Amino acid sequence: MGPGPRTVELFYDVLSPYSWLAFEVLCRYKNIWNVSLQLQPSLVGGIIRDSGNQPPALVPRKAMYVRSDTRLMSQHLQVPLHFPKDYFSVILKKGSLTAMRFLTAVKMEHPEMLEKVSRELWMRVWSRDEDITEPLSILAAAEKAGMSMGQAQELLERVSTPQVKNKLKETTDTACKYGAFGLPITVTHLDDETHMLFGSDRMELLAYLLGEKWMGPVPPAVNARL
């Protein structure tokens, strides 16, 4: 019997388009590589403040670059990402606090649904230019992801509880302790050493660290299903 799967943690926020790109690639590889993928809903705004960084939307050259870069990356990675029309409002005004608290509650109560609900929230904001801040929007995303309306409503009622708030803060603080200055970050622990990789374009390096084979952003086993 070979060694058990290595744990790979993905710290992400649905407000981050690069988090979505990293998420999809890792979800494709989680059953190919010998890894256990742990999804860690976090708050990118808290990480940026803690690190002294600035959102790319506030740096004009970065904002222009992100728009063109995510377009190319989405084509390369085969993820249906499209910029919302009012990008600055989505990023700087609306945010994702309630959505990330909801995903935290999902992880706490129905972890088997976390991948699907996370993906549907990304689909809403970064593919269909739909809202993710209003309660009805979050409920619609959860229901489309396969969660019953009763389950979703119960979780939505928990987003303002201390337990959920504290858990999201704890996960965000953990990302900061790993050295995060934005999202996504991928963290793995190998031979008593912790490796933190920033961004959605570090998967080939992650494969190297894990001793696994990198077969491109869409490995053959997944490509056959697309």
PDB file of N, CA and C in Angstrom, residues 132-210:
ATOM      1  N   ILE A 132     -24.235  38.443  -6.111  1.00  0.00           N
ATOM      2  CA  ILE A 132     -23.958  37.418  -5.087  1.00  0.00           C
ATOM      3  C   ILE A 132     -24.044  38.007  -3.686  1.00  0.00           C
ATOM      4  N   THR A 133     -24.645  39.193  -3.565  1.00  0.00           N
ATOM      5  CA  THR A 133     -24.688  39.850  -2.260  1.00  0.00           C
ATOM      6  C   THR A 133     -26.058  39.761  -1.584  1.00  0.00           C
ATOM      7  N   GLU A 134     -27.116  39.701  -2.358  1.00  0.00           N
ATOM      8  CA  GLU A 134     -28.457  39.662  -1.786  1.00  0.00           C
ATOM      9  C   GLU A 134     -28.821  38.244  -1.356  1.00  0.00           C
ATOM     10  N   PRO A 135     -29.610  38.106  -0.284  1.00  0.00           N
ATOM     11  CA  PRO A 135     -29.984  36.770   0.194  1.00  0.00           C
ATOM     12  C   PRO A 135     -30.621  35.893  -0.880  1.00  0.00           C
ATOM     13  N   LEU A 136     -31.510  36.462  -1.696  1.00  0.00           N
ATOM     14  CA  LEU A 136     -32.161  35.661  -2.732  1.00  0.00           C
ATOM     15  C   LEU A 136     -31.153  35.169  -3.770  1.00  0.00           C
ATOM     16  N   SER A 137     -30.134  35.957  -4.040  1.00  0.00           N
ATOM     17  CA  SER A 137     -29.100  35.548  -4.990  1.00  0.00           C
ATOM     18  C   SER A 137     -28.313  34.362  -4.457  1.00  0.00           C
ATOM     19  N   ILE A 138     -27.973  34.417  -3.186  1.00  0.00           N
ATOM     20  CA  ILE A 138     -27.214  33.325  -2.567  1.00  0.00           C
ATOM     21  C   ILE A 138     -28.063  32.060  -2.497  1.00  0.00           C
ATOM     22  N   LEU A 139     -29.322  32.209  -2.168  1.00  0.00           N
ATOM     23  CA  LEU A 139     -30.219  31.054  -2.134  1.00  0.00           C
ATOM     24  C   LEU A 139     -30.358  30.434  -3.515  1.00  0.00           C
ATOM     25  N   ALA A 140     -30.466  31.272  -4.540  1.00  0.00           N
ATOM     26  CA  ALA A 140     -30.589  30.768  -5.909  1.00  0.00           C
ATOM     27  C   ALA A 140     -29.336  29.990  -6.312  1.00  0.00           C
ATOM     28  N   ALA A 141     -28.162  30.499  -5.919  1.00  0.00           N
ATOM     29  CA  ALA A 141     -26.915  29.806  -6.238  1.00  0.00           C
ATOM     30  C   ALA A 141     -26.864  28.449  -5.543  1.00  0.00           C
ATOM     31  N   ALA A 142     -27.247  28.414  -4.277  1.00  0.00           N
ATOM     32  CA  ALA A 142     -27.211  27.163  -3.525  1.00  0.00           C
ATOM     33  C   ALA A 142     -28.179  26.143  -4.106  1.00  0.00           C
ATOM     34  N   GLU A 143     -29.364  26.602  -4.477  1.00  0.00           N
ATOM     35  CA  GLU A 143     -30.354  25.691  -5.042  1.00  0.00           C
ATOM     36  C   GLU A 143     -29.882  25.147  -6.394  1.00  0.00           C
ATOM     37  N   LYS A 144     -29.303  26.004  -7.224  1.00  0.00           N
ATOM     38  CA  LYS A 144     -28.812  25.552  -8.523  1.00  0.00           C
ATOM     39  C   LYS A 144     -27.668  24.564  -8.366  1.00  0.00           C
ATOM     40  N   ALA A 145     -26.916  24.708  -7.285  1.00  0.00           N
ATOM     41  CA  ALA A 145     -25.808  23.787  -7.014  1.00  0.00           C
ATOM     42  C   ALA A 145     -26.286  22.436  -6.495  1.00  0.00           C
ATOM     43  N   GLY A 146     -27.584  22.315  -6.197  1.00  0.00           N
ATOM     44  CA  GLY A 146     -28.128  21.044  -5.761  1.00  0.00           C
ATOM     45  C   GLY A 146     -28.537  20.981  -4.306  1.00  0.00           C
ATOM     46  N   MET A 147     -28.455  22.092  -3.604  1.00  0.00           N
ATOM     47  CA  MET A 147     -28.850  22.128  -2.204  1.00  0.00           C
ATOM     48  C   MET A 147     -30.354  22.384  -2.113  1.00  0.00           C
ATOM     49  N   SER A 148     -31.014  21.762  -1.153  1.00  0.00           N
ATOM     50  CA  SER A 148     -32.445  22.007  -0.990  1.00  0.00           C
ATOM     51  C   SER A 148     -32.660  23.425  -0.470  1.00  0.00           C
ATOM     52  N   MET A 149     -33.819  23.988  -0.781  1.00  0.00           N
ATOM     53  CA  MET A 149     -34.101  25.343  -0.320  1.00  0.00           C
ATOM     54  C   MET A 149     -34.126  25.410   1.200  1.00  0.00           C
ATOM     55  N   GLY A 150     -34.600  24.347   1.825  1.00  0.00           N
ATOM     56  CA  GLY A 150     -34.609  24.314   3.284  1.00  0.00           C
ATOM     57  C   GLY A 150     -33.210  24.362   3.867  1.00  0.00           C
ATOM     58  N   GLN A 151     -32.309  23.560   3.300  1.00  0.00           N
ATOM     59  CA  GLN A 151     -30.914  23.573   3.757  1.00  0.00           C
ATOM     60  C   GLN A 151     -30.289  24.945   3.555  1.00  0.00           C
ATOM     61  N   ALA A 152     -30.502  25.511   2.362  1.00  0.00           N
ATOM     62  CA  ALA A 152     -29.890  26.799   2.037  1.00  0.00           C
ATOM     63  C   ALA A 152     -30.411  27.904   2.949  1.00  0.00           C
ATOM     64  N   GLN A 153     -31.710  27.898   3.207  1.00  0.00           N
ATOM     65  CA  GLN A 153     -32.302  28.917   4.057  1.00  0.00           C
ATOM     66  C   GLN A 153     -31.757  28.807   5.484  1.00  0.00           C
ATOM     67  N   GLU A 154     -31.612  27.596   5.944  1.00  0.00           N
ATOM     68  CA  GLU A 154     -31.078  27.385   7.301  1.00  0.00           C
ATOM     69  C   GLU A 154     -29.642  27.902   7.411  1.00  0.00           C
ATOM     70  N   LEU A 155     -28.836  27.647   6.380  1.00  0.00           N
ATOM     71  CA  LEU A 155     -27.455  28.125   6.399  1.00  0.00           C
ATOM     72  C   LEU A 155     -27.381  29.635   6.288  1.00  0.00           C
ATOM     73  N   LEU A 156     -28.271  30.212   5.476  1.00  0.00           N
ATOM     74  CA  LEU A 156     -28.277  31.663   5.321  1.00  0.00           C
ATOM     75  C   LEU A 156     -28.608  32.348   6.645  1.00  0.00           C
ATOM     76  N   GLU A 157     -29.449  31.733   7.428  1.00  0.00           N
ATOM     77  CA  GLU A 157     -29.796  32.296   8.729  1.00  0.00           C
ATOM     78  C   GLU A 157     -28.620  32.233   9.702  1.00  0.00           C
ATOM     79  N   ARG A 158     -27.617  31.414   9.385  1.00  0.00           N
ATOM     80  CA  ARG A 158     -26.474  31.256  10.279  1.00  0.00           C
ATOM     81  C   ARG A 158     -25.324  32.196   9.952  1.00  0.00           C
ATOM     82  N   VAL A 159     -25.393  32.926   8.829  1.00  0.00           N
ATOM     83  CA  VAL A 159     -24.228  33.713   8.412  1.00  0.00           C
ATOM     84  C   VAL A 159     -23.883  34.837   9.395  1.00  0.00           C
ATOM     85  N   SER A 160     -24.846  35.265  10.188  1.00  0.00           N
ATOM     86  CA  SER A 160     -24.574  36.341  11.143  1.00  0.00           C
ATOM     87  C   SER A 160     -24.267  35.827  12.547  1.00  0.00           C
ATOM     88  N   THR A 161     -24.142  34.512  12.701  1.00  0.00           N
ATOM     89  CA  THR A 161     -23.858  33.966  14.021  1.00  0.00           C
ATOM     90  C   THR A 161     -22.360  34.087  14.335  1.00  0.00           C
ATOM     91  N   PRO A 162     -22.017  34.181  15.618  1.00  0.00           N
ATOM     92  CA  PRO A 162     -20.594  34.269  15.991  1.00  0.00           C
ATOM     93  C   PRO A 162     -19.780  33.081  15.499  1.00  0.00           C
ATOM     94  N   GLN A 163     -20.393  31.895  15.489  1.00  0.00           N
ATOM     95  CA  GLN A 163     -19.650  30.704  15.075  1.00  0.00           C
ATOM     96  C   GLN A 163     -19.160  30.829  13.634  1.00  0.00           C
ATOM     97  N   VAL A 164     -20.037  31.274  12.737  1.00  0.00           N
ATOM     98  CA  VAL A 164     -19.669  31.397  11.327  1.00  0.00           C
ATOM     99  C   VAL A 164     -18.703  32.564  11.126  1.00  0.00           C
ATOM    100  N   LYS A 165     -19.003  33.698  11.744  1.00  0.00           N
ATOM    101  CA  LYS A 165     -18.113  34.856  11.615  1.00  0.00           C
ATOM    102  C   LYS A 165     -16.712  34.526  12.102  1.00  0.00           C
ATOM    103  N   ASN A 166     -16.627  33.872  13.254  1.00  0.00           N
ATOM    104  CA  ASN A 166     -15.320  33.547  13.826  1.00  0.00           C
ATOM    105  C   ASN A 166     -14.559  32.533  12.967  1.00  0.00           C
ATOM    106  N   LYS A 167     -15.290  31.585  12.388  1.00  0.00           N
ATOM    107  CA  LYS A 167     -14.636  30.578  11.553  1.00  0.00           C
ATOM    108  C   LYS A 167     -14.047  31.225  10.301  1.00  0.00           C
ATOM    109  N   LEU A 168     -14.783  32.128   9.663  1.00  0.00           N
ATOM    110  CA  LEU A 168     -14.258  32.814   8.480  1.00  0.00           C
ATOM    111  C   LEU A 168     -13.043  33.659   8.852  1.00  0.00           C
ATOM    112  N   LYS A 169     -13.122  34.333   9.977  1.00  0.00           N
ATOM    113  CA  LYS A 169     -11.976  35.134  10.424  1.00  0.00           C
ATOM    114  C   LYS A 169     -10.771  34.237  10.726  1.00  0.00           C
ATOM    115  N   GLU A 170     -11.024  33.107  11.344  1.00  0.00           N
ATOM    116  CA  GLU A 170      -9.947  32.176  11.686  1.00  0.00           C
ATOM    117  C   GLU A 170      -9.252  31.661  10.422  1.00  0.00           C
ATOM    118  N   THR A 171     -10.042  31.305   9.411  1.00  0.00           N
ATOM    119  CA  THR A 171      -9.460  30.807   8.159  1.00  0.00           C
ATOM    120  C   THR A 171      -8.675  31.906   7.458  1.00  0.00           C
ATOM    121  N   THR A 172      -9.219  33.121   7.459  1.00  0.00           N
ATOM    122  CA  THR A 172      -8.528  34.260   6.850  1.00  0.00           C
ATOM    123  C   THR A 172      -7.225  34.547   7.588  1.00  0.00           C
ATOM    124  N   ASP A 173      -7.262  34.505   8.912  1.00  0.00           N
ATOM    125  CA  ASP A 173      -6.051  34.714   9.707  1.00  0.00           C
ATOM    126  C   ASP A 173      -5.002  33.643   9.418  1.00  0.00           C
ATOM    127  N   THR A 174      -5.448  32.413   9.208  1.00  0.00           N
ATOM    128  CA  THR A 174      -4.520  31.330   8.883  1.00  0.00           C
ATOM    129  C   THR A 174      -3.813  31.606   7.563  1.00  0.00           C
ATOM    130  N   ALA A 175      -4.570  32.079   6.571  1.00  0.00           N
ATOM    131  CA  ALA A 175      -3.961  32.445   5.285  1.00  0.00           C
ATOM    132  C   ALA A 175      -2.905  33.532   5.484  1.00  0.00           C
ATOM    133  N   CYS A 176      -3.219  34.506   6.327  1.00  0.00           N
ATOM    134  CA  CYS A 176      -2.250  35.584   6.604  1.00  0.00           C
ATOM    135  C   CYS A 176      -0.991  35.029   7.261  1.00  0.00           C
ATOM    136  N   LYS A 177      -1.159  34.086   8.180  1.00  0.00           N
ATOM    137  CA  LYS A 177       0.003  33.493   8.845  1.00  0.00           C
ATOM    138  C   LYS A 177       0.882  32.719   7.873  1.00  0.00           C
ATOM    139  N   TYR A 178       0.268  32.175   6.828  1.00  0.00           N
ATOM    140  CA  TYR A 178       1.047  31.492   5.796  1.00  0.00           C
ATOM    141  C   TYR A 178       1.794  32.476   4.895  1.00  0.00           C
ATOM    142  N   GLY A 179       1.466  33.774   5.022  1.00  0.00           N
ATOM    143  CA  GLY A 179       2.149  34.781   4.227  1.00  0.00           C
ATOM    144  C   GLY A 179       1.347  35.329   3.074  1.00  0.00           C
ATOM    145  N   ALA A 180       0.036  35.087   3.069  1.00  0.00           N
ATOM    146  CA  ALA A 180      -0.793  35.550   1.959  1.00  0.00           C
ATOM    147  C   ALA A 180      -0.835  37.073   1.892  1.00  0.00           C
ATOM    148  N   PHE A 181      -0.835  37.604   0.695  1.00  0.00           N
ATOM    149  CA  PHE A 181      -1.029  39.035   0.454  1.00  0.00           C
ATOM    150  C   PHE A 181      -2.148  39.275  -0.550  1.00  0.00           C
ATOM    151  N   GLY A 182      -2.814  38.203  -0.907  1.00  0.00           N
ATOM    152  CA  GLY A 182      -3.949  38.206  -1.828  1.00  0.00           C
ATOM    153  C   GLY A 182      -4.422  36.774  -1.964  1.00  0.00           C
ATOM    154  N   LEU A 183      -5.344  36.541  -2.880  1.00  0.00           N
ATOM    155  CA  LEU A 183      -5.851  35.192  -3.123  1.00  0.00           C
ATOM    156  C   LEU A 183      -5.925  34.942  -4.622  1.00  0.00           C
ATOM    157  N   PRO A 184      -5.785  33.642  -5.004  1.00  0.00           N
ATOM    158  CA  PRO A 184      -5.739  32.436  -4.182  1.00  0.00           C
ATOM    159  C   PRO A 184      -4.330  32.130  -3.685  1.00  0.00           C
ATOM    160  N   ILE A 185      -4.274  31.348  -2.605  1.00  0.00           N
ATOM    161  CA  ILE A 185      -3.020  30.705  -2.240  1.00  0.00           C
ATOM    162  C   ILE A 185      -3.288  29.209  -2.109  1.00  0.00           C
ATOM    163  N   THR A 186      -2.279  28.437  -2.490  1.00  0.00           N
ATOM    164  CA  THR A 186      -2.314  26.988  -2.346  1.00  0.00           C
ATOM    165  C   THR A 186      -1.228  26.614  -1.348  1.00  0.00           C
ATOM    166  N   VAL A 187      -1.589  25.826  -0.357  1.00  0.00           N
ATOM    167  CA  VAL A 187      -0.653  25.476   0.718  1.00  0.00           C
ATOM    168  C   VAL A 187      -0.553  23.959   0.818  1.00  0.00           C
ATOM    169  N   THR A 188       0.669  23.467   0.890  1.00  0.00           N
ATOM    170  CA  THR A 188       0.870  22.044   1.118  1.00  0.00           C
ATOM    171  C   THR A 188       2.015  21.857   2.106  1.00  0.00           C
ATOM    172  N   HIS A 189       1.968  20.759   2.842  1.00  0.00           N
ATOM    173  CA  HIS A 189       2.964  20.464   3.880  1.00  0.00           C
ATOM    174  C   HIS A 189       3.698  19.188   3.479  1.00  0.00           C
ATOM    175  N   LEU A 190       4.999  19.299   3.219  1.00  0.00           N
ATOM    176  CA  LEU A 190       5.790  18.167   2.750  1.00  0.00           C
ATOM    177  C   LEU A 190       7.089  18.083   3.535  1.00  0.00           C
ATOM    178  N   ASP A 191       7.344  16.912   4.118  1.00  0.00           N
ATOM    179  CA  ASP A 191       8.599  16.697   4.853  1.00  0.00           C
ATOM    180  C   ASP A 191       8.840  17.796   5.891  1.00  0.00           C
ATOM    181  N   ASP A 192       7.813  18.070   6.676  1.00  0.00           N
ATOM    182  CA  ASP A 192       7.896  19.060   7.751  1.00  0.00           C
ATOM    183  C   ASP A 192       8.153  20.476   7.242  1.00  0.00           C
ATOM    184  N   GLU A 193       7.908  20.712   5.959  1.00  0.00           N
ATOM    185  CA  GLU A 193       8.067  22.045   5.384  1.00  0.00           C
ATOM    186  C   GLU A 193       6.754  22.485   4.739  1.00  0.00           C
ATOM    187  N   THR A 194       6.386  23.731   5.012  1.00  0.00           N
ATOM    188  CA  THR A 194       5.162  24.280   4.444  1.00  0.00           C
ATOM    189  C   THR A 194       5.488  25.118   3.219  1.00  0.00           C
ATOM    190  N   HIS A 195       4.745  24.870   2.137  1.00  0.00           N
ATOM    191  CA  HIS A 195       4.935  25.623   0.904  1.00  0.00           C
ATOM    192  C   HIS A 195       3.652  26.388   0.604  1.00  0.00           C
ATOM    193  N   MET A 196       3.780  27.697   0.451  1.00  0.00           N
ATOM    194  CA  MET A 196       2.656  28.549   0.071  1.00  0.00           C
ATOM    195  C   MET A 196       2.917  29.100  -1.328  1.00  0.00           C
ATOM    196  N   LEU A 197       1.991  28.836  -2.243  1.00  0.00           N
ATOM    197  CA  LEU A 197       2.106  29.306  -3.618  1.00  0.00           C
ATOM    198  C   LEU A 197       0.966  30.279  -3.893  1.00  0.00           C
ATOM    199  N   PHE A 198       1.308  31.441  -4.442  1.00  0.00           N
ATOM    200  CA  PHE A 198       0.303  32.461  -4.720  1.00  0.00           C
ATOM    201  C   PHE A 198      -0.091  32.438  -6.192  1.00  0.00           C
ATOM    202  N   GLY A 199      -1.389  32.563  -6.442  1.00  0.00           N
ATOM    203  CA  GLY A 199      -1.872  32.718  -7.805  1.00  0.00           C
ATOM    204  C   GLY A 199      -2.401  31.431  -8.419  1.00  0.00           C
ATOM    205  N   SER A 200      -2.987  31.587  -9.600  1.00  0.00           N
ATOM    206  CA  SER A 200      -3.586  30.454 -10.298  1.00  0.00           C
ATOM    207  C   SER A 200      -2.633  29.809 -11.293  1.00  0.00           C
ATOM    208  N   ASP A 201      -1.433  30.357 -11.430  1.00  0.00           N
ATOM    209  CA  ASP A 201      -0.497  29.882 -12.445  1.00  0.00           C
ATOM    210  C   ASP A 201       0.693  29.148 -11.837  1.00  0.00           C
ATOM    211  N   ARG A 202       0.511  28.586 -10.657  1.00  0.00           N
ATOM    212  CA  ARG A 202       1.615  27.890  -9.960  1.00  0.00           C
ATOM    213  C   ARG A 202       1.380  26.379  -9.896  1.00  0.00           C
ATOM    214  N   MET A 203       0.452  25.879 -10.702  1.00  0.00           N
ATOM    215  CA  MET A 203       0.086  24.467 -10.593  1.00  0.00           C
ATOM    216  C   MET A 203       1.195  23.535 -11.071  1.00  0.00           C
ATOM    217  N   GLU A 204       1.968  23.970 -12.058  1.00  0.00           N
ATOM    218  CA  GLU A 204       3.084  23.148 -12.508  1.00  0.00           C
ATOM    219  C   GLU A 204       4.133  23.033 -11.410  1.00  0.00           C
ATOM    220  N   LEU A 205       4.356  24.127 -10.685  1.00  0.00           N
ATOM    221  CA  LEU A 205       5.282  24.094  -9.555  1.00  0.00           C
ATOM    222  C   LEU A 205       4.733  23.230  -8.425  1.00  0.00           C
ATOM    223  N   LEU A 206       3.421  23.293  -8.203  1.00  0.00           N
ATOM    224  CA  LEU A 206       2.800  22.447  -7.188  1.00  0.00           C
ATOM    225  C   LEU A 206       2.998  20.975  -7.536  1.00  0.00           C
ATOM    226  N   ALA A 207       2.811  20.636  -8.814  1.00  0.00           N
ATOM    227  CA  ALA A 207       3.034  19.247  -9.248  1.00  0.00           C
ATOM    228  C   ALA A 207       4.468  18.817  -8.951  1.00  0.00           C
ATOM    229  N   TYR A 208       5.416  19.706  -9.216  1.00  0.00           N
ATOM    230  CA  TYR A 208       6.824  19.406  -8.944  1.00  0.00           C
ATOM    231  C   TYR A 208       7.046  19.133  -7.451  1.00  0.00           C
ATOM    232  N   LEU A 209       6.476  19.985  -6.599  1.00  0.00           N
ATOM    233  CA  LEU A 209       6.640  19.803  -5.158  1.00  0.00           C
ATOM    234  C   LEU A 209       6.041  18.472  -4.688  1.00  0.00           C
ATOM    235  N   LEU A 210       4.914  18.101  -5.283  1.00  0.00           N
ATOM    236  CA  LEU A 210       4.213  16.886  -4.888  1.00  0.00           C
ATOM    237  C   LEU A 210       4.818  15.631  -5.515  1.00  0.00           C
TER     238      LEU A 210
END
